[in-house]
mmCIF file of C-alpha atoms in Angstrom:
data_model
loop_
_atom_site.group_PDB
_atom_site.id
_atom_site.type_symbol
_atom_site.label_atom_id
_atom_site.label_comp_id
_atom_site.label_asym_id
_atom_site.label_seq_id
_atom_site.Cartn_x
_atom_site.Cartn_y
_atom_site.Cartn_z
ATOM 1 C CA UNK A 1 -15.668 24.706 14.647
ATOM 2 C CA UNK A 2 -12.196 23.187 14.385
ATOM 3 C CA UNK A 3 -11.534 19.488 14.004
ATOM 4 C CA UNK A 4 -8.035 18.048 14.427
ATOM 5 C CA UNK A 5 -7.464 14.855 12.452
ATOM 6 C CA UNK A 6 -4.640 12.320 12.114
ATOM 7 C CA UNK A 7 -3.904 11.411 8.479
ATOM 8 C CA UNK A 8 -1.762 8.366 7.543
ATOM 9 C CA UNK A 9 1.610 9.294 6.067
ATOM 10 C CA UNK A 10 0.795 7.303 2.914
ATOM 11 C CA UNK A 11 -2.075 9.741 2.177
ATOM 12 C CA UNK A 12 -0.019 12.889 2.730
ATOM 13 C CA UNK A 13 -0.157 13.671 -0.988
ATOM 14 C CA UNK A 14 -3.898 14.327 -0.677
ATOM 15 C CA UNK A 15 -3.454 16.827 2.162
ATOM 16 C CA UNK A 16 -3.392 20.466 1.049
ATOM 17 C CA UNK A 17 -4.549 23.659 2.727
ATOM 18 C CA UNK A 18 -7.978 24.512 1.337
ATOM 19 C CA UNK A 19 -8.764 20.927 0.284
ATOM 20 C CA UNK A 20 -12.265 19.722 1.057
ATOM 21 C CA UNK A 21 -13.085 16.665 3.130
ATOM 22 C CA UNK A 22 -16.075 14.969 4.680
ATOM 23 C CA UNK A 23 -16.476 14.219 8.384
ATOM 24 C CA UNK A 24 -18.835 11.648 9.887
ATOM 25 C CA UNK A 25 -19.961 11.638 13.512
ATOM 26 C CA UNK A 26 -21.457 8.607 15.251
ATOM 27 C CA UNK A 27 -24.065 10.923 16.795
ATOM 28 C CA UNK A 28 -25.433 11.606 13.292
ATOM 29 C CA UNK A 29 -25.305 8.302 11.356
ATOM 30 C CA UNK A 30 -25.633 8.554 7.589
ATOM 31 C CA UNK A 31 -24.898 12.283 7.581
ATOM 32 C CA UNK A 32 -21.730 13.856 6.163
ATOM 33 C CA UNK A 33 -20.332 17.247 7.166
ATOM 34 C CA UNK A 34 -18.202 18.974 4.523
ATOM 35 C CA UNK A 35 -15.259 21.051 5.708
ATOM 36 C CA UNK A 36 -11.913 22.298 4.480
ATOM 37 C CA UNK A 37 -8.335 21.993 5.697
ATOM 38 C CA UNK A 38 -7.148 25.170 7.404
ATOM 39 C CA UNK A 39 -3.640 24.058 8.296
ATOM 40 C CA UNK A 40 -1.261 21.115 8.156
ATOM 41 C CA UNK A 41 0.459 21.064 11.534
ATOM 42 C CA UNK A 42 4.271 20.776 11.420
ATOM 43 C CA UNK A 43 4.665 17.835 13.788
ATOM 44 C CA UNK A 44 4.348 14.188 12.700
ATOM 45 C CA UNK A 45 3.645 11.261 15.034
ATOM 46 C CA UNK A 46 6.587 8.893 14.510
ATOM 47 C CA UNK A 47 4.861 6.006 16.302
ATOM 48 C CA UNK A 48 1.614 5.998 14.324
ATOM 49 C CA UNK A 49 3.186 7.526 11.166
ATOM 50 C CA UNK A 50 0.486 10.157 10.889
ATOM 51 C CA UNK A 51 0.427 13.901 10.353
ATOM 52 C CA UNK A 52 -2.074 16.251 11.973
ATOM 53 C CA UNK A 53 -4.366 18.590 10.091
ATOM 54 C CA UNK A 54 -6.751 21.254 11.357
ATOM 55 C CA UNK A 55 -10.148 21.323 9.660
ATOM 56 C CA UNK A 56 -12.852 23.979 9.664
ATOM 57 C CA UNK A 57 -16.404 22.600 9.874
ATOM 58 C CA UNK A 58 -19.524 24.775 9.652
ATOM 59 C CA UNK A 59 -21.597 24.481 12.836
ATOM 60 C CA UNK A 60 -24.253 27.151 12.547
ATOM 61 C CA UNK A 61 -26.916 25.024 14.239
ATOM 62 C CA UNK A 62 -24.596 24.070 17.101
ATOM 63 C CA UNK A 63 -25.075 20.310 16.709
ATOM 64 C CA UNK A 64 -21.333 19.614 16.804
ATOM 65 C CA UNK A 65 -19.925 19.703 20.317
ATOM 66 C CA UNK A 66 -16.340 19.964 21.624
ATOM 67 C CA UNK A 67 -14.862 16.537 22.354
ATOM 68 C CA UNK A 68 -16.819 14.644 19.686
ATOM 69 C CA UNK A 69 -14.917 12.109 17.577
ATOM 70 C CA UNK A 70 -15.236 11.914 13.797
ATOM 71 C CA UNK A 71 -14.049 9.864 10.852
ATOM 72 C CA UNK A 72 -12.903 11.757 7.771
ATOM 73 C CA UNK A 73 -12.683 11.171 4.019
ATOM 74 C CA UNK A 74 -10.252 13.217 1.943
ATOM 75 C CA UNK A 75 -11.117 14.618 -1.467
ATOM 76 C CA UNK A 76 -14.770 15.522 -0.878
ATOM 77 C CA UNK A 77 -16.522 16.771 -3.995
ATOM 78 C CA UNK A 78 -14.058 15.202 -6.443
ATOM 79 C CA UNK A 79 -15.281 12.664 -8.973
ATOM 80 C CA UNK A 80 -12.960 9.679 -8.655
ATOM 81 C CA UNK A 81 -13.050 6.446 -10.625
ATOM 82 C CA UNK A 82 -11.510 3.261 -9.325
ATOM 83 C CA UNK A 83 -12.204 -0.097 -7.764
ATOM 84 C CA UNK A 84 -14.011 -0.363 -4.444
ATOM 85 C CA UNK A 85 -12.644 -2.668 -1.731
ATOM 86 C CA UNK A 86 -13.452 -3.067 1.972
ATOM 87 C CA UNK A 87 -11.182 -0.747 3.956
ATOM 88 C CA UNK A 88 -10.252 -3.636 6.266
ATOM 89 C CA UNK A 89 -8.630 -5.364 3.283
ATOM 90 C CA UNK A 90 -5.945 -2.658 3.078
ATOM 91 C CA UNK A 91 -2.744 -3.304 5.043
ATOM 92 C CA UNK A 92 -1.228 0.039 6.015
ATOM 93 C CA UNK A 93 2.439 0.111 7.016
ATOM 94 C CA UNK A 94 2.594 3.885 7.345
ATOM 95 C CA UNK A 95 4.530 4.298 4.095
ATOM 96 C CA UNK A 96 2.696 1.773 1.917
ATOM 97 C CA UNK A 97 -0.872 0.646 1.275
ATOM 98 C CA UNK A 98 -0.926 -3.059 0.420
ATOM 99 C CA UNK A 99 -3.563 -5.562 -0.695
ATOM 100 C CA UNK A 100 -3.045 -9.315 -0.523
ATOM 101 C CA UNK A 101 -4.084 -10.775 -3.881
ATOM 102 C CA UNK A 102 -4.833 -14.494 -4.158
ATOM 103 C CA UNK A 103 -2.793 -16.381 -6.750
ATOM 104 C CA UNK A 104 -5.155 -19.354 -7.056
ATOM 105 C CA UNK A 105 -2.835 -21.932 -5.492
ATOM 106 C CA UNK A 106 -3.507 -21.217 -1.833
ATOM 107 C CA UNK A 107 -0.914 -18.467 -1.746
ATOM 108 C CA UNK A 108 -1.028 -14.694 -1.664
ATOM 109 C CA UNK A 109 1.143 -11.937 -3.046
ATOM 110 C CA UNK A 110 1.384 -8.332 -1.823
ATOM 111 C CA UNK A 111 0.415 -5.565 -4.212
ATOM 112 C CA UNK A 112 1.128 -1.900 -3.533
ATOM 113 C CA UNK A 113 -1.944 0.201 -4.276
ATOM 114 C CA UNK A 114 -2.776 3.885 -4.503
ATOM 115 C CA UNK A 115 -5.909 4.813 -2.586
ATOM 116 C CA UNK A 116 -8.525 7.469 -3.150
ATOM 117 C CA UNK A 117 -11.418 8.376 -0.920
ATOM 118 C CA UNK A 118 -12.675 6.226 1.934
ATOM 119 C CA UNK A 119 -16.248 6.216 3.214
ATOM 120 C CA UNK A 120 -18.658 3.829 4.914
ATOM 121 C CA UNK A 121 -16.004 1.164 5.364
ATOM 122 C CA UNK A 122 -15.019 1.152 1.675
ATOM 123 C CA UNK A 123 -11.866 2.472 -0.020
ATOM 124 C CA UNK A 124 -11.355 3.425 -3.662
ATOM 125 C CA UNK A 125 -8.281 1.827 -5.239
ATOM 126 C CA UNK A 126 -6.975 4.122 -7.968
ATOM 127 C CA UNK A 127 -4.082 1.961 -9.120
ATOM 128 C CA UNK A 128 -2.400 -1.371 -8.393
ATOM 129 C CA UNK A 129 -5.062 -4.040 -8.954
ATOM 130 C CA UNK A 130 -7.409 -4.901 -11.795
ATOM 131 C CA UNK A 131 -11.114 -5.633 -11.849
ATOM 132 C CA UNK A 132 -11.793 -9.315 -11.182
ATOM 133 C CA UNK A 133 -8.719 -9.974 -9.041
ATOM 134 C CA UNK A 134 -9.508 -11.544 -5.675
ATOM 135 C CA UNK A 135 -8.154 -9.929 -2.517
ATOM 136 C CA UNK A 136 -8.093 -11.029 1.102
ATOM 137 C CA UNK A 137 -10.804 -9.064 2.883
ATOM 138 C CA UNK A 138 -10.713 -10.355 6.465
ATOM 139 C CA UNK A 139 -8.267 -11.454 9.121
ATOM 140 C CA UNK A 140 -6.060 -8.461 8.462
ATOM 141 C CA UNK A 141 -3.256 -7.286 10.736
ATOM 142 C CA UNK A 142 -1.973 -4.022 12.156
ATOM 143 C CA UNK A 143 1.456 -3.792 10.546
ATOM 144 C CA UNK A 144 3.913 -1.043 11.425
ATOM 145 C CA UNK A 145 6.992 -2.004 9.427
ATOM 146 C CA UNK A 146 8.154 -3.683 6.238
ATOM 147 C CA UNK A 147 9.686 -6.503 8.310
ATOM 148 C CA UNK A 148 6.326 -7.195 9.947
ATOM 149 C CA UNK A 149 4.653 -7.288 6.543
ATOM 150 C CA UNK A 150 7.132 -9.885 5.288
ATOM 151 C CA UNK A 151 6.546 -11.958 8.418
ATOM 152 C CA UNK A 152 2.789 -11.964 7.892
ATOM 153 C CA UNK A 153 3.187 -13.006 4.260
ATOM 154 C CA UNK A 154 5.495 -15.841 5.236
ATOM 155 C CA UNK A 155 2.927 -17.162 7.720
ATOM 156 C CA UNK A 156 0.078 -16.856 5.242
ATOM 157 C CA UNK A 157 1.953 -18.657 2.505
ATOM 158 C CA UNK A 158 2.626 -21.693 4.704
ATOM 159 C CA UNK A 159 -1.060 -22.586 4.275
ATOM 160 C CA UNK A 160 -0.436 -24.014 0.798
ATOM 161 C CA UNK A 161 -0.190 -27.762 0.285
ATOM 162 C CA UNK A 162 3.024 -29.676 0.995
ATOM 163 C CA UNK A 163 3.157 -30.697 -2.643
ATOM 164 C CA UNK A 164 3.299 -27.059 -3.680
ATOM 165 C CA UNK A 165 5.943 -26.389 -1.042
ATOM 166 C CA UNK A 166 8.235 -29.092 -2.394
ATOM 167 C CA UNK A 167 7.742 -28.198 -6.039
ATOM 168 C CA UNK A 168 10.411 -26.151 -7.713
ATOM 169 C CA UNK A 169 9.504 -22.468 -7.581
ATOM 170 C CA UNK A 170 8.528 -21.055 -10.956
ATOM 171 C CA UNK A 171 10.730 -18.277 -12.293
ATOM 172 C CA UNK A 172 9.229 -14.969 -13.369
ATOM 173 C CA UNK A 173 11.041 -12.671 -15.801
ATOM 174 C CA UNK A 174 11.139 -8.905 -16.098
ATOM 175 C CA UNK A 175 13.478 -6.014 -16.816
ATOM 176 C CA UNK A 176 14.125 -2.957 -14.704
ATOM 177 C CA UNK A 177 16.498 -0.377 -13.279
ATOM 178 C CA UNK A 178 18.446 -0.720 -10.038
ATOM 179 C CA UNK A 179 17.264 1.902 -7.528
ATOM 180 C CA UNK A 180 19.362 0.683 -4.588
ATOM 181 C CA UNK A 181 21.780 -2.164 -3.910
ATOM 182 C CA UNK A 182 23.239 -3.301 -0.593
ATOM 183 C CA UNK A 183 24.451 -6.837 0.035
ATOM 184 C CA UNK A 184 21.669 -9.212 -0.968
ATOM 185 C CA UNK A 185 19.025 -6.456 -0.813
ATOM 186 C CA UNK A 186 18.141 -4.845 -4.118
ATOM 187 C CA UNK A 187 15.345 -2.472 -5.115
ATOM 188 C CA UNK A 188 14.193 -2.353 -8.735
ATOM 189 C CA UNK A 189 11.867 -0.166 -10.759
ATOM 190 C CA UNK A 190 10.678 -2.954 -13.014
ATOM 191 C CA UNK A 191 8.350 -3.378 -15.942
ATOM 192 C CA UNK A 192 5.348 -5.707 -16.211
ATOM 193 C CA UNK A 193 5.601 -9.317 -15.017
ATOM 194 C CA UNK A 194 3.107 -11.160 -17.279
ATOM 195 C CA UNK A 195 3.450 -14.492 -15.462
ATOM 196 C CA UNK A 196 2.102 -12.895 -12.265
ATOM 197 C CA UNK A 197 -0.212 -10.331 -13.810
ATOM 198 C CA UNK A 198 1.821 -7.491 -12.280
ATOM 199 C CA UNK A 199 2.100 -4.049 -13.755
ATOM 200 C CA UNK A 200 5.191 -1.819 -13.524
ATOM 201 C CA UNK A 201 6.209 -0.932 -9.963
ATOM 202 C CA UNK A 202 9.143 -0.290 -7.659
ATOM 203 C CA UNK A 203 9.768 -2.995 -5.063
ATOM 204 C CA UNK A 204 12.459 -4.781 -3.062
ATOM 205 C CA UNK A 205 13.957 -8.186 -3.837
ATOM 206 C CA UNK A 206 16.554 -10.493 -2.334
ATOM 207 C CA UNK A 207 19.517 -11.809 -4.315
ATOM 208 C CA UNK A 208 20.074 -15.553 -4.161
ATOM 209 C CA UNK A 209 23.806 -14.763 -3.808
ATOM 210 C CA UNK A 210 25.517 -11.475 -3.017
ATOM 211 C CA UNK A 211 28.087 -11.963 -5.800
ATOM 212 C CA UNK A 212 25.332 -11.921 -8.439
ATOM 213 C CA UNK A 213 25.453 -8.121 -8.502
ATOM 214 C CA UNK A 214 29.212 -7.883 -8.926
ATOM 215 C CA UNK A 215 29.997 -5.028 -11.310
ATOM 216 C CA UNK A 216 26.471 -3.596 -11.146
ATOM 217 C CA UNK A 217 25.475 -0.275 -9.595
ATOM 218 C CA UNK A 218 22.500 1.982 -8.971
ATOM 219 C CA UNK A 219 20.975 3.144 -12.256
ATOM 220 C CA UNK A 220 21.998 0.059 -14.267
ATOM 221 C CA UNK A 221 19.364 -1.651 -16.419
ATOM 222 C CA UNK A 222 18.999 -5.372 -15.752
ATOM 223 C CA UNK A 223 17.050 -8.469 -16.730
ATOM 224 C CA UNK A 224 16.004 -10.632 -13.782
ATOM 225 C CA UNK A 225 14.394 -14.011 -13.146
ATOM 226 C CA UNK A 226 12.901 -14.360 -9.673
ATOM 227 C CA UNK A 227 10.762 -16.655 -7.554
ATOM 228 C CA UNK A 228 8.802 -16.361 -4.309
ATOM 229 C CA UNK A 229 10.329 -18.000 -1.225
ATOM 230 C CA UNK A 230 9.029 -17.657 2.331
ATOM 231 C CA UNK A 231 7.431 -14.277 1.736
ATOM 232 C CA UNK A 232 10.430 -12.812 -0.138
ATOM 233 C CA UNK A 233 10.915 -12.371 -3.870
ATOM 234 C CA UNK A 234 14.329 -13.875 -4.620
ATOM 235 C CA UNK A 235 16.288 -13.098 -7.789
ATOM 236 C CA UNK A 236 17.814 -16.307 -9.153
ATOM 237 C CA UNK A 237 19.271 -14.826 -12.363
ATOM 238 C CA UNK A 238 20.549 -11.292 -12.887
ATOM 239 C CA UNK A 239 22.035 -9.906 -16.098
ATOM 240 C CA UNK A 240 22.872 -6.438 -17.341
ATOM 241 C CA UNK A 241 20.582 -5.333 -20.174
ATOM 242 C CA UNK A 242 20.457 -2.465 -22.631
ATOM 243 C CA UNK A 243 19.012 0.736 -21.101
#
């Protein structure tokens, strides 16, 4: 039997012809059906940011019927180590998978994560967070763009106390390479940020002033000091550094 499935764009790297997956049908709770991907269809849904795959499922006993709906987990049969989080904790923009990590002061920060298999309402996080970090696990949102994600973070962060809001934002230091630069928007591939417990990653920042990047270009190595303001990470100091 064939099953056609919609796979989020962010998980496209796990989709290969011949790859195994598991399907779950509500008619057979607690039972997994192992199949393999026959084809990755050429069209992509621009609205939902998903690609379609065709899966072959064995159905010798005829229990699976046309028109049934199923949930799937990619990577069946592979031993994967990682951290387990509730799937509802993951914010999916279509191009990114994000967890909101608590900072201990009533605020949250977004962390890009790499996901593994998903089953029974749980997702394996392969990279991006460490054991012991606390993540927001309920009250999540359907987010379809980076702008929407920033808006949600801004609203969440207003829940902190007024004293914290009026305090001077702490500066966090790191070094990195400029990946893109346009006006006050800058994307860096940066190293660890010890003050926030971040590992290396590529992410977008805002410049406090557009003239801060005068003389700099894509590929330059820089040292930055940044703070968090209204859901954005704003670079307050920017200097060229040795590559």
